[in-house]
Coordinates of C-alpha atoms and ligand atoms in Angstrom, one line a residue:
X282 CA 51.8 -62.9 -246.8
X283 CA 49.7 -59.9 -247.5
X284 CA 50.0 -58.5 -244.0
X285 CA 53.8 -59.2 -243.6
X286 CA 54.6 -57.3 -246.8
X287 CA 52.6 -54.4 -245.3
X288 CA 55.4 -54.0 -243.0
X289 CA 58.0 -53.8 -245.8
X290 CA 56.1 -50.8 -246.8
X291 CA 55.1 -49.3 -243.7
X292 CA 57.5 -46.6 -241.6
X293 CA 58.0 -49.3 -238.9
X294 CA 60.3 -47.1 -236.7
X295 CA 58.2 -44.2 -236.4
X296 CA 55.0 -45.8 -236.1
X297 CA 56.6 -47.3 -233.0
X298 CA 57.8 -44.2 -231.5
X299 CA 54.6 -42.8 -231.9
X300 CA 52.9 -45.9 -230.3
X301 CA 55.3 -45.3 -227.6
X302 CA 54.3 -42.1 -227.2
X303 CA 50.4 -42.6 -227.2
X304 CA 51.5 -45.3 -224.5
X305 CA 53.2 -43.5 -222.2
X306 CA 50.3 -40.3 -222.6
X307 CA 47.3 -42.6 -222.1
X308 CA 49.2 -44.7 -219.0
X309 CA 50.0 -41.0 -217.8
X310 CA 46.5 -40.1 -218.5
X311 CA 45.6 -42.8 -216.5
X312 CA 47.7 -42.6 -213.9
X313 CA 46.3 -39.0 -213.3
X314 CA 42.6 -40.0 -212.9
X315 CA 43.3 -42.9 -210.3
X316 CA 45.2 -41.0 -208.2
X317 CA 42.9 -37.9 -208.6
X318 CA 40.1 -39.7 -208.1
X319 CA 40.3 -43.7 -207.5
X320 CA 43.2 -43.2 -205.1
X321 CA 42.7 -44.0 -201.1
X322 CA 44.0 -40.5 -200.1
X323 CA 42.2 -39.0 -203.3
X324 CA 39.4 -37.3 -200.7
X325 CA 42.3 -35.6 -198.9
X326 CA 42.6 -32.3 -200.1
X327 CA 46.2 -30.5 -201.1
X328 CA 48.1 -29.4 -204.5
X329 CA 47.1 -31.1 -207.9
X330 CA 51.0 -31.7 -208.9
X331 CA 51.6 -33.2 -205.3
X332 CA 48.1 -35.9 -205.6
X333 CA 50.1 -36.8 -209.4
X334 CA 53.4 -36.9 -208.5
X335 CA 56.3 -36.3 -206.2
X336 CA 57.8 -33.2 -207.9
X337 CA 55.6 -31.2 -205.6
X338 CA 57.3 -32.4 -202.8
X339 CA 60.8 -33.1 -203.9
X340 CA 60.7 -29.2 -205.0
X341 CA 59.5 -28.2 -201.8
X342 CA 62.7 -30.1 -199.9
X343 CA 65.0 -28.9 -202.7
X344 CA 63.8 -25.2 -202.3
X345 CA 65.2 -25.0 -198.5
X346 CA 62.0 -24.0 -197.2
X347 CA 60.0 -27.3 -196.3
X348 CA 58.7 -25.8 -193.1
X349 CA 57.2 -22.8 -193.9
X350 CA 55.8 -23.9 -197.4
X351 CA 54.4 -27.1 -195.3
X352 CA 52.7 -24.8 -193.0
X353 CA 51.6 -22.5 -195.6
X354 CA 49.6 -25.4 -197.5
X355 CA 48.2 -26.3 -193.9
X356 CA 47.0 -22.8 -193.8
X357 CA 45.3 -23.3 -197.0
X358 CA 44.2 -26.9 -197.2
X359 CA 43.4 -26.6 -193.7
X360 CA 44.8 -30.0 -191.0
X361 CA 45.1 -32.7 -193.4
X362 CA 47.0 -32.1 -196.6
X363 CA 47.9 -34.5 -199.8
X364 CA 51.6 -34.0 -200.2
X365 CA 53.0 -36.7 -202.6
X366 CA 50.3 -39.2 -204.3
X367 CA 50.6 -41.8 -201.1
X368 CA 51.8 -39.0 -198.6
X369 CA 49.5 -36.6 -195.7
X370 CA 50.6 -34.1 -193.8
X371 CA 48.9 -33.7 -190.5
X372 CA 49.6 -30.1 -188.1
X373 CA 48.0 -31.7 -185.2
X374 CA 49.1 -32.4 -181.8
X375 CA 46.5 -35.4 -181.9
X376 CA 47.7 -36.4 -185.3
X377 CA 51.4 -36.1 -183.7
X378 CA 50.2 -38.3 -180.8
X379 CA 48.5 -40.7 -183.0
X380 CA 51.4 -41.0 -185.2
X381 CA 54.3 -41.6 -183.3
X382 CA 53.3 -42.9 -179.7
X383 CA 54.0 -46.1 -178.5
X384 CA 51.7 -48.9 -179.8
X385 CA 49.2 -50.5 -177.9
X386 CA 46.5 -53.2 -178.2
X387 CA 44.3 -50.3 -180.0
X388 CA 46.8 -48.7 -181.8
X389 CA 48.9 -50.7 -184.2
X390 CA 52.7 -50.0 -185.0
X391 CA 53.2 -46.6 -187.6
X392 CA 56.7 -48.0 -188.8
X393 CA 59.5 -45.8 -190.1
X394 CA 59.1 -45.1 -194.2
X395 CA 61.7 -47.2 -195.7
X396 CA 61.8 -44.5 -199.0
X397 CA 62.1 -41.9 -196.4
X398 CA 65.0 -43.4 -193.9
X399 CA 67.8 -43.6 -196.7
X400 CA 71.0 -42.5 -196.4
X401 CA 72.6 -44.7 -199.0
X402 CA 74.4 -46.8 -196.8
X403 CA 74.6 -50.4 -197.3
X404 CA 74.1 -50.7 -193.1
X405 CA 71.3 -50.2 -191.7
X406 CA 71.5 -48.3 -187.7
X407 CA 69.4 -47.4 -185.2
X408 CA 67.9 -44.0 -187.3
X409 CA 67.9 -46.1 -190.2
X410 CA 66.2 -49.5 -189.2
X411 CA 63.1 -50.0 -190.0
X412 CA 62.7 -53.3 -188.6
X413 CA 60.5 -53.1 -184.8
X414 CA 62.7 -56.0 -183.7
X415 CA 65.9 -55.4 -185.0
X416 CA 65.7 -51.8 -183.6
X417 CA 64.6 -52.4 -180.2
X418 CA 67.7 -54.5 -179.5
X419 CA 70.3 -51.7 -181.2
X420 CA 68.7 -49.1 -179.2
X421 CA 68.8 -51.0 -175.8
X422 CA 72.6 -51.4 -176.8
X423 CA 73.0 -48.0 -177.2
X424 CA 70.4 -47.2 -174.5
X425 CA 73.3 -48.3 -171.9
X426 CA 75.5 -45.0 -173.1
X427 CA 72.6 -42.6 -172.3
X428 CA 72.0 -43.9 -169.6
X429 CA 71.8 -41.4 -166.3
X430 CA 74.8 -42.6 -164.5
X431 CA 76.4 -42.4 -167.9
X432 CA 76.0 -39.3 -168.4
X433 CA 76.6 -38.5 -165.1
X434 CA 79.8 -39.8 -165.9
X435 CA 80.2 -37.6 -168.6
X436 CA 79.0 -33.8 -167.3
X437 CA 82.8 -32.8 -167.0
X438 CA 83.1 -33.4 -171.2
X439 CA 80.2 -31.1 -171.6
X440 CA 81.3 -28.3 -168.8
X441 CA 85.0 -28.4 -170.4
X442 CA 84.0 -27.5 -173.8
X443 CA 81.4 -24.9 -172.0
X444 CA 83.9 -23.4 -170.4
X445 CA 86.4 -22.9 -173.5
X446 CA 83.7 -22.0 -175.0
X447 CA 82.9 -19.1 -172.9
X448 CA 86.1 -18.0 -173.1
X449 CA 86.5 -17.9 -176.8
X450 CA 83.0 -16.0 -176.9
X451 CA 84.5 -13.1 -175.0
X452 CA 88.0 -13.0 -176.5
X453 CA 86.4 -13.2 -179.7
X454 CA 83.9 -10.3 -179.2
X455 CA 87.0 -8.4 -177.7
X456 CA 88.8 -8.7 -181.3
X457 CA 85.6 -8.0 -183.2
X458 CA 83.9 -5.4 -181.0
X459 CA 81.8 -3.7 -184.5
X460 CA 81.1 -7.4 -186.3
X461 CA 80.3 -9.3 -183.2
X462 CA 81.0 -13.6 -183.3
X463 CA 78.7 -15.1 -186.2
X464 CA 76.6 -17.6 -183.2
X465 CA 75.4 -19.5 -185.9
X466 CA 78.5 -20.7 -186.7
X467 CA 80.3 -20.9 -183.4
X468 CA 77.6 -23.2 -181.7
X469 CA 78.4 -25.7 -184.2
X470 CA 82.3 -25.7 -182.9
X471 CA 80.5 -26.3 -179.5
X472 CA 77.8 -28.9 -180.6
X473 CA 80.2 -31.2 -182.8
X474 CA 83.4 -31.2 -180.2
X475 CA 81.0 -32.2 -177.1
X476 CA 79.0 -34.9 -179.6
X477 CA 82.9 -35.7 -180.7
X478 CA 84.0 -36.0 -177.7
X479 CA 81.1 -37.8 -175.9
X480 CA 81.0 -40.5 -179.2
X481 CA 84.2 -41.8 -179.4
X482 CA 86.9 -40.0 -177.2
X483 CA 87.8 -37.6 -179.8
X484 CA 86.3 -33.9 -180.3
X485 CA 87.0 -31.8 -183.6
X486 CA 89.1 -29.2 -182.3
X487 CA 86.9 -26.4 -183.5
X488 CA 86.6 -24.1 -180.3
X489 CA 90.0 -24.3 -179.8
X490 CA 90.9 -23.2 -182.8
X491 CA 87.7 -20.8 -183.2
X492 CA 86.7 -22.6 -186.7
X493 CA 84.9 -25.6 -188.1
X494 CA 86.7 -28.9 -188.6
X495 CA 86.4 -29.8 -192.2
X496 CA 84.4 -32.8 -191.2
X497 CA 81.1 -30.6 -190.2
X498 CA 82.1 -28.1 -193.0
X499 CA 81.7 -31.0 -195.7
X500 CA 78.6 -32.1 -193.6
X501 CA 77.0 -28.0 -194.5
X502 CA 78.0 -27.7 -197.5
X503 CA 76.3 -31.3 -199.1
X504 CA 73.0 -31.1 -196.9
X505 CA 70.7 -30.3 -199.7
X506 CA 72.1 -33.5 -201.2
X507 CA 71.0 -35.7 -198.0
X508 CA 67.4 -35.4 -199.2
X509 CA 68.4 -37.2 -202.3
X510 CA 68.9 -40.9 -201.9
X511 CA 65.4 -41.1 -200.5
X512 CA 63.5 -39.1 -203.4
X513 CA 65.9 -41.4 -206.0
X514 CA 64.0 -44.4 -204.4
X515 CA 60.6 -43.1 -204.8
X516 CA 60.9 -41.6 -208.1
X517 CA 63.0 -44.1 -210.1
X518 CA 63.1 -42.3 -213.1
X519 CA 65.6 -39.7 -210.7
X520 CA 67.9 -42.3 -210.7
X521 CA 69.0 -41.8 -213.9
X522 CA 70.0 -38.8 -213.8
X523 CA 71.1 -38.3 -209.9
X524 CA 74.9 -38.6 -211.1
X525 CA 74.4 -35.9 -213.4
X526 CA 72.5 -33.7 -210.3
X527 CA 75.5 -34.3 -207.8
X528 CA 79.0 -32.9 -208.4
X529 CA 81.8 -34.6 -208.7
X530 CA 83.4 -32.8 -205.9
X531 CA 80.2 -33.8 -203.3
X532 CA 81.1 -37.3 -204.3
X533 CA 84.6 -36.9 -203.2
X534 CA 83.6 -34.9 -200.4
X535 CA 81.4 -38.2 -199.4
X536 CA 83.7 -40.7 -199.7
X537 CA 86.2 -37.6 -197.6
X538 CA 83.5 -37.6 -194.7
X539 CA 83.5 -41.8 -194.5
X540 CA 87.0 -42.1 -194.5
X541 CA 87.8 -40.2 -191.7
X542 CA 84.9 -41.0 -189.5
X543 CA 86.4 -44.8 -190.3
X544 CA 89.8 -44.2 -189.2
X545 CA 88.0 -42.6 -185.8
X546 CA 86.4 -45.6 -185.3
X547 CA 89.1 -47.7 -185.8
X548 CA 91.4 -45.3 -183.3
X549 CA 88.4 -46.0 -180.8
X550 CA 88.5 -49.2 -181.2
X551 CA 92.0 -49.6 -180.9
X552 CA 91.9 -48.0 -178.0
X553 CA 89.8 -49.9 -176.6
X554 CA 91.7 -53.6 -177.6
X555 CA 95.2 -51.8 -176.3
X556 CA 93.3 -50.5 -173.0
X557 CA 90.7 -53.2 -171.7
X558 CA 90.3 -51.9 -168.5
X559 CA 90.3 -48.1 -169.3
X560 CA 87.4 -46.5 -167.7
X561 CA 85.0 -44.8 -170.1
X562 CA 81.9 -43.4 -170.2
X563 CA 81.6 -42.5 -174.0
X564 CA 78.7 -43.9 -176.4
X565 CA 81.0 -46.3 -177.9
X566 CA 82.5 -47.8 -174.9
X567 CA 79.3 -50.4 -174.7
X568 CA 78.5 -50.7 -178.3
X569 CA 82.5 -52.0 -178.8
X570 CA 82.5 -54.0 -176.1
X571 CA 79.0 -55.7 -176.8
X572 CA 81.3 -56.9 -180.0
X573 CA 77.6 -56.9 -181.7
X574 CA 78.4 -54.4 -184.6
X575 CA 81.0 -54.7 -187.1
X576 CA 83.0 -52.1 -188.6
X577 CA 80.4 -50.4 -191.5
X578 CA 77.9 -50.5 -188.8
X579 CA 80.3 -48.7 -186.0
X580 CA 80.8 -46.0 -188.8
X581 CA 77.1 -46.0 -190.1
X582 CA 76.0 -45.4 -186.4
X583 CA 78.9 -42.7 -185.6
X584 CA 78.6 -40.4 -188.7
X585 CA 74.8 -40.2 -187.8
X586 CA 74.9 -40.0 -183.9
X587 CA 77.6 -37.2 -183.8
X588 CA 75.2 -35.3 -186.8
X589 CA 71.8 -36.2 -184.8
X590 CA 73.4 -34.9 -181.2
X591 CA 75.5 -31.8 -182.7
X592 CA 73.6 -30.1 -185.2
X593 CA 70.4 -30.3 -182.9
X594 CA 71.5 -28.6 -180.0
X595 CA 73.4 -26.1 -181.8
X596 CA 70.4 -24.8 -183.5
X597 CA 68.9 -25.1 -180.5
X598 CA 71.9 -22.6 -178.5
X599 CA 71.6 -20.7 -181.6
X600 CA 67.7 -20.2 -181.6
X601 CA 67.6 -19.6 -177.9
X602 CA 70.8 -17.1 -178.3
X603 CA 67.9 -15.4 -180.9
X604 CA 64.7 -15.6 -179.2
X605 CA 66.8 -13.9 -176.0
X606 CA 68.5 -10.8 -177.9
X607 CA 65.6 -9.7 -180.1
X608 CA 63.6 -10.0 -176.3
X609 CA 65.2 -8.1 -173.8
X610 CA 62.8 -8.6 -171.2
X611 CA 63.1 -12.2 -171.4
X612 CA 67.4 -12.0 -171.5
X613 CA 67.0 -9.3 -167.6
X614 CA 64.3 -12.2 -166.4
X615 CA 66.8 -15.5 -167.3
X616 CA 69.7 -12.9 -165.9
X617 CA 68.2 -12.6 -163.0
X618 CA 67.9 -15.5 -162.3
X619 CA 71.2 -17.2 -163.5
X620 CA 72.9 -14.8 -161.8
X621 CA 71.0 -15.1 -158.4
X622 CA 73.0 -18.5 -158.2
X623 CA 75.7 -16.5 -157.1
X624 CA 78.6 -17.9 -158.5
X625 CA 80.0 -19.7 -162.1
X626 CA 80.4 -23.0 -160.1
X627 CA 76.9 -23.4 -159.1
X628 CA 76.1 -24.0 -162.6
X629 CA 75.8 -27.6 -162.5
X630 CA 73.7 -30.0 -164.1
X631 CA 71.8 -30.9 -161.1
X632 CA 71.1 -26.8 -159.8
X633 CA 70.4 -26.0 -163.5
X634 CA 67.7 -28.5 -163.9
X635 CA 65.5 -27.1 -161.1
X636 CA 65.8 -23.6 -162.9
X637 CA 61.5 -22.5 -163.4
X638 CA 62.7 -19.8 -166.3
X639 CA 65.8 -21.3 -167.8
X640 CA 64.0 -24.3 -168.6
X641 CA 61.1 -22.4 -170.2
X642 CA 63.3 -20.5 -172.4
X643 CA 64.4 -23.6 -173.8
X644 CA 61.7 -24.9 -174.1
X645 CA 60.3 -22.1 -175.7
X646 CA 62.9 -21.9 -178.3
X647 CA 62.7 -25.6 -178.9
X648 CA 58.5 -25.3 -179.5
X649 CA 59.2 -21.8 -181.7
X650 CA 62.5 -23.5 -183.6
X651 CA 62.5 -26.8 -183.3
X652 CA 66.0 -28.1 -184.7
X653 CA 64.2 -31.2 -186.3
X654 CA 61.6 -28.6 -188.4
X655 CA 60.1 -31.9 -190.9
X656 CA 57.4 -34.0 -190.6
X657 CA 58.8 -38.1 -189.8
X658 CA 57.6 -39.8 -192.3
X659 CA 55.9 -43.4 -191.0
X660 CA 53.7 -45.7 -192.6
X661 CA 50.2 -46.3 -192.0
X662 CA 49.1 -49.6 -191.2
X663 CA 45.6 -48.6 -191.5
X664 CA 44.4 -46.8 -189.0
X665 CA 42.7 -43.5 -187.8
X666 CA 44.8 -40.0 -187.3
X667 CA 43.4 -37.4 -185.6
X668 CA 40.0 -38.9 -186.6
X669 CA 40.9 -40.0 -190.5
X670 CA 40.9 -43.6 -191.3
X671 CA 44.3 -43.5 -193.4
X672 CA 44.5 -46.6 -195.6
X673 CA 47.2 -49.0 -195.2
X674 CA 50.7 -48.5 -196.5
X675 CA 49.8 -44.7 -197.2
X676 CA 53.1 -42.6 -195.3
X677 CA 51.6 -40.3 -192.8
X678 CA 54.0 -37.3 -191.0
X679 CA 53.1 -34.4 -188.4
X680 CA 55.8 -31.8 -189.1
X681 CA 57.1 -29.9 -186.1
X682 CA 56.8 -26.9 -187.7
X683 CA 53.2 -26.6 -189.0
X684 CA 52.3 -27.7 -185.5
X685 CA 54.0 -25.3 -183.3
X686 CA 53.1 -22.4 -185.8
X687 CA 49.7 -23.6 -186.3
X688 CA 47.0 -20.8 -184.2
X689 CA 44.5 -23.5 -183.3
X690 CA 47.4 -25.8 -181.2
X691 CA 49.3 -22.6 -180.0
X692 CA 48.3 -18.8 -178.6
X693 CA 50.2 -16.4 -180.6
X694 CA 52.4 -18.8 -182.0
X695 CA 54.9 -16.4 -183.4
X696 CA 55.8 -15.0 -180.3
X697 CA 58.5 -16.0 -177.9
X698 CA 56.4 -16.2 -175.0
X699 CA 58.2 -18.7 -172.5
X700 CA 55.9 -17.8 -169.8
X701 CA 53.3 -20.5 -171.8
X702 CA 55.3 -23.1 -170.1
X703 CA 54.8 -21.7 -166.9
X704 CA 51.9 -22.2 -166.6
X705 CA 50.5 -22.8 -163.0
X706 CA 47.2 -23.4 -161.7
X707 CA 45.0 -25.8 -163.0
X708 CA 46.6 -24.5 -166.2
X709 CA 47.7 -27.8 -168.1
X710 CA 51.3 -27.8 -168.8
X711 CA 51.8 -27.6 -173.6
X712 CA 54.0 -30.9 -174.5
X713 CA 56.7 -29.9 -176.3
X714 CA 57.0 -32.2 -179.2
X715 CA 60.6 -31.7 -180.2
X716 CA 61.9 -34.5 -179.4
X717 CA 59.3 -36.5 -181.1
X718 CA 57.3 -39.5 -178.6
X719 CA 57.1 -43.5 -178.8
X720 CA 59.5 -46.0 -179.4
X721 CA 61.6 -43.9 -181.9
X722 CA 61.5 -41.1 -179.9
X723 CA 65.2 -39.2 -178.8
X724 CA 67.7 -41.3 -177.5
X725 CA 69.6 -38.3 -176.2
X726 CA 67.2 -35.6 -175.1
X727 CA 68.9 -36.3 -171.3
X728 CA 72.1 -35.1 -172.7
X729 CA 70.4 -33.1 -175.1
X730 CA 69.0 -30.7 -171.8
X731 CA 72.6 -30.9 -170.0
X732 CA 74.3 -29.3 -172.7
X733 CA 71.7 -26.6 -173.4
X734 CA 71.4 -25.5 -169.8
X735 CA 74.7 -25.9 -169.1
X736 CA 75.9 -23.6 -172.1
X737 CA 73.3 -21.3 -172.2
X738 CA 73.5 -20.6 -168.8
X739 CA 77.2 -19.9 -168.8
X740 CA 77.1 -17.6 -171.5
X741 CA 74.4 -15.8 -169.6
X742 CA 75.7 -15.6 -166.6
X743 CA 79.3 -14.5 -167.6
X744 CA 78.2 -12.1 -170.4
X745 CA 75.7 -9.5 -171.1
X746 CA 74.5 -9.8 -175.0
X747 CA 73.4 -8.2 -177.9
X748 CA 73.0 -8.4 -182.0
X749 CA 75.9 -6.4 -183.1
X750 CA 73.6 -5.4 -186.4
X751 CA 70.1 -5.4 -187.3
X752 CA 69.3 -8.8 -188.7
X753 CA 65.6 -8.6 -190.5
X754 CA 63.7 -11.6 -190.6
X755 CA 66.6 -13.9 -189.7
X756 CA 64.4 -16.5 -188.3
X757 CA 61.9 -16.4 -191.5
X758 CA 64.9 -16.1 -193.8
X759 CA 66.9 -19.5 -192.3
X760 CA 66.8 -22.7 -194.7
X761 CA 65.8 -26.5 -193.7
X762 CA 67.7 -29.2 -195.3
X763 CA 66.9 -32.1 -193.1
X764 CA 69.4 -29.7 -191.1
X765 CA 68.5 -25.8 -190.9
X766 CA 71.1 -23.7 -192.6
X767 CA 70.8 -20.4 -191.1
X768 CA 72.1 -16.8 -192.2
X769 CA 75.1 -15.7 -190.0
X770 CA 73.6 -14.0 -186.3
X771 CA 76.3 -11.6 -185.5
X772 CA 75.7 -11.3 -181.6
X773 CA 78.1 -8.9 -179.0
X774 CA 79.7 -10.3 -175.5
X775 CA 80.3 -8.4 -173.1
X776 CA 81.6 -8.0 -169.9
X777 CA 78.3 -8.0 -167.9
X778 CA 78.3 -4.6 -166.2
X779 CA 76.6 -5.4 -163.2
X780 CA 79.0 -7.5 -161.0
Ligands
LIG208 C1 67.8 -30.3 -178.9 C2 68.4 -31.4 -179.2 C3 67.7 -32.6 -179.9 C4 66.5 -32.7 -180.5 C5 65.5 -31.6 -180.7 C6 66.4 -34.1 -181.0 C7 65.3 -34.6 -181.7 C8 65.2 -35.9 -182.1 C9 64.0 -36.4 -182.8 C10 62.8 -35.6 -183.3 C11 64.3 -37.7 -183.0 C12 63.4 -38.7 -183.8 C13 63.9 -38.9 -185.2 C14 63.1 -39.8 -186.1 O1 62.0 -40.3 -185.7 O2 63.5 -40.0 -187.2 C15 65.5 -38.0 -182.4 C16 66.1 -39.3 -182.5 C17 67.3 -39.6 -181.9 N1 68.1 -38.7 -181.2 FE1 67.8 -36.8 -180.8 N2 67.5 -34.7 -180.6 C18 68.3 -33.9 -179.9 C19 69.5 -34.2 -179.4 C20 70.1 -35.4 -179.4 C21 71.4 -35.7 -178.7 C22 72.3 -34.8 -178.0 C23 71.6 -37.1 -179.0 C24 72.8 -37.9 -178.6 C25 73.6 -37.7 -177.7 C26 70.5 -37.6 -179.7 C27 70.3 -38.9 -180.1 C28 69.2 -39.4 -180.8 C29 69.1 -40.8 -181.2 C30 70.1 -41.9 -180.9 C31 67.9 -40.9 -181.9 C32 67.3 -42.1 -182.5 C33 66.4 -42.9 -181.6 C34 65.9 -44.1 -182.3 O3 65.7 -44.2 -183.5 O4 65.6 -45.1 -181.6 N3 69.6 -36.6 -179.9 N4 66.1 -36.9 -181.9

């Protein structure tokens, strides 16, 4: 009786918030030392807010510049670094090798992290699935599309847009002969109506009308909020207030984007029903007629195809369009030899291929800016990475970025040197990691190299080049947001002067 009327006199509400207080400091008190010290990554070494929590990383993302500040803590930490409480970073080739090749009876599967692969999708597709299974029988659907007779099937797509292309690059400099054509916009016209095109039957319009479609424009403009879904899963207390983060206008702009990619499909598939016999070589030709994927999977798998095939060789055009103006020597040398072909028709697929210093350039640029810059995250299933046992279910990712720029993989890494992949002699060819390796390796790095070659050798061939202004550190100035957002690269074409 005693005790009960105690609680008649007692402050019962405060007492409480105050216990909940003392709670909530001693679990994060807690929480602190085990991960600190008790944790099974708490001998890696990295940033104290990063071993706590995952504000160190979600900042990092949300600040635009992932890469550099990735490679940066590499520099400092030195080839293993803590990033999140459960997360390393790793800027080896042997961690990248270790990571992401294809199992074997040694090496158990590193699976895609589920927190990680999120778009906030209820479907799950081919970049998405985590499943081993389920994903090996999407990609040997889509597998059919890539395949080389497909895309033999398909060079005339890429060399019509080229060729617009080229056109609009001179008429365009003609106008403009002071400002020059902002390159880092353009290549996206290029990248998103051949990925268009190539998808579904359908490009955007945008090199015909010398502007981005609003579809890619929406797809810019909300890339810092792609990161989001994924840190909302692994911090839940985010979720709470991840409406209040996102405007209402990047909702709309969402549910903008889905709808018209949905009423693509459907025209593709229509087409498709109305045309049985129509003879076509794009990516969703086999998926539709498979009949294995229903609608919210059709439009799951083309909003991210079109993204994953466009926006990485546009950077890639861009970057190479850089690396060639700010190196004369290299642009006279690629010239030469583009030009030595003799004539605009030679430039096929097949003559392009056998090109020695066309193919180093790109694969130069792709080593010095790789257009997928992040590390992929995977999950450990306990096993050793570039000699460290990493405990089981801890994620694990070798970011393209830290590797290539890291001095111990690379000599001189910050130079454009695309003699490095020339090298003869004994000289063991580098391996160029963009395209990642293993079983989730690039579906489309065939078509990925037609459409480089094929435009960057036109361009080359047809005009000679040149920044039209002074453009500082334009390479260390460009932001990552899963995609790179770059500063505008105001380049010159001209009429080359030597016939
Ligand atoms: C220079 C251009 C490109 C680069 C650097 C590149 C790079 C990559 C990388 C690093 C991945 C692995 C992603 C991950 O593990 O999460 C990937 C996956 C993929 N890429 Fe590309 N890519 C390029 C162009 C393309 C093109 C043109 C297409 C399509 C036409 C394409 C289709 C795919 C597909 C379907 C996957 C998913 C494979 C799977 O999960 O099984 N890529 N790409």
């Amino acid at each position: 009786m005693a005790f009960l009327e105690l609680f008649s006199v007692l402050p019962i509400a405060p007492l409480l918030a105050w216990f909940s207080v003392a709670g909530l400091l001693c679990y994060c008190f807690g929480w602190c030392v085990y991960t600190l010290y008790f944790h099974p990554l708490a001998e890696y070494p990295g940033p104290k807010l990063a071993a706590i929590s995952q504000v160190w990383l979600a900042r990092v993302w949300l600040s635009g510049h992932y890469p550099s500040t990735i490679q940066n803590a590499h520099k400092k930490y030195g080839n293993v670094v803590r990033v999140a409480p459960n997360e390393l970073s790793f800027n080896t080739v042997q961690a990248h090798h270790d990571i992401y090749s294809v199992p074997s009876r040694n090496k158990k599967p590193f699976i895609k992290d589920a927190t990680f692969y999120n778009n906030g999708d209820s479907v799950k597709v081919l970049f998405y699935e985590i499943d081993a299974n389920e994903h090996a029988w999407q990609r040997k659907l889509i597998a059919t599309g890539f395949s080389a007779g497909a895309l033999r099937k398909q060079e005339h797509v890429i060399h019509q847009y080229v060729d617009l292309f080229v056109q609009k690059m001179g008429s365009l400099s003609t106008a403009s002969p002071v400002v020059g054509v902002d390159i880092a916009e353009a290549m996206l016209w290029l990248g998103f109506d051949i990925m268009g095109e190539m998808t579904f039957s359908e490009s955007f319009g945008a090199v015909e009308a010398s502007k981005g479609h609003f579809w890619i424009s929406l797809l810019r403009d909300s890339a810092h909020a792609a990161i989001l879904p994924a840190f909302a899963q692994r911090m839940p207390l985010l979720r709470f207030i991840l409406p209040y983060m996102v405007s209402k206008s990047a909702i709309e702009n969402r549910v903008k984007h889905y709808a018209y990619t949905q009423e693509t499909v459907r025209k593709r598939v229509r087409l498709q029903e109305d045309n049985p016999d129509r003879e076509t070589a794009d990516l969703f030709g086999p998926i539709i007629a498979s009949g294995k994927m229903n609608e919210a999977s059709l439009v799951s798998f083309g909003q991210a195809i079109v993204i994953a095939g466009a926006d990485t060789v546009s950077h890639a055009l861009t970057g190479a369009t850089y690396f060639l103006c700010a190196n004369p020597a290299c642009l006279k040398e690629l010239q030469d030899e583009i030009r030595g072909l003799g004539s605009y028709d030679a430039l096929t697929g097949t003559r392009l291929a056998s090109l020695r210093y066309l193919n180093a350039v790109l694969e130069e640029t792709l080593r010095a800016f790789p257009p997928i810059a992040f590390g992929l995250p995977r999950v450990s299933p306990g096993d050793y990475v570039d000699g460290h046992f990493v405990a089981p279910g801890a994620t694990v990712s070798a970011p393209h970025w830290a590797i290539v720029h890291n001095e111990a993989e690379w000599d001189d890494p910050y130079t454009f040197r695309p003699e490095r992949w020339l090298a003869e002699g004994g000289v063991p060819q580098p391996r160029n990691l963009a395209f990642s390796t293993g079983p989730r390796a690039c579906l489309g790095i065939g078509q990925a190299w037609l459409e480089i070659r094929i435009a960057l050798a036109k361009l080359v061939y047809t005009y000679d080049l040149e920044f039209a202004r002074d453009h500082g550190d334009w390479l260390g100035d460009a932001e990552m947001y899963m995609m790179w957002r770059e500063a505008p690269l105001m380049v010159k074409y001209m009429p080359r002067k030597n016939q």
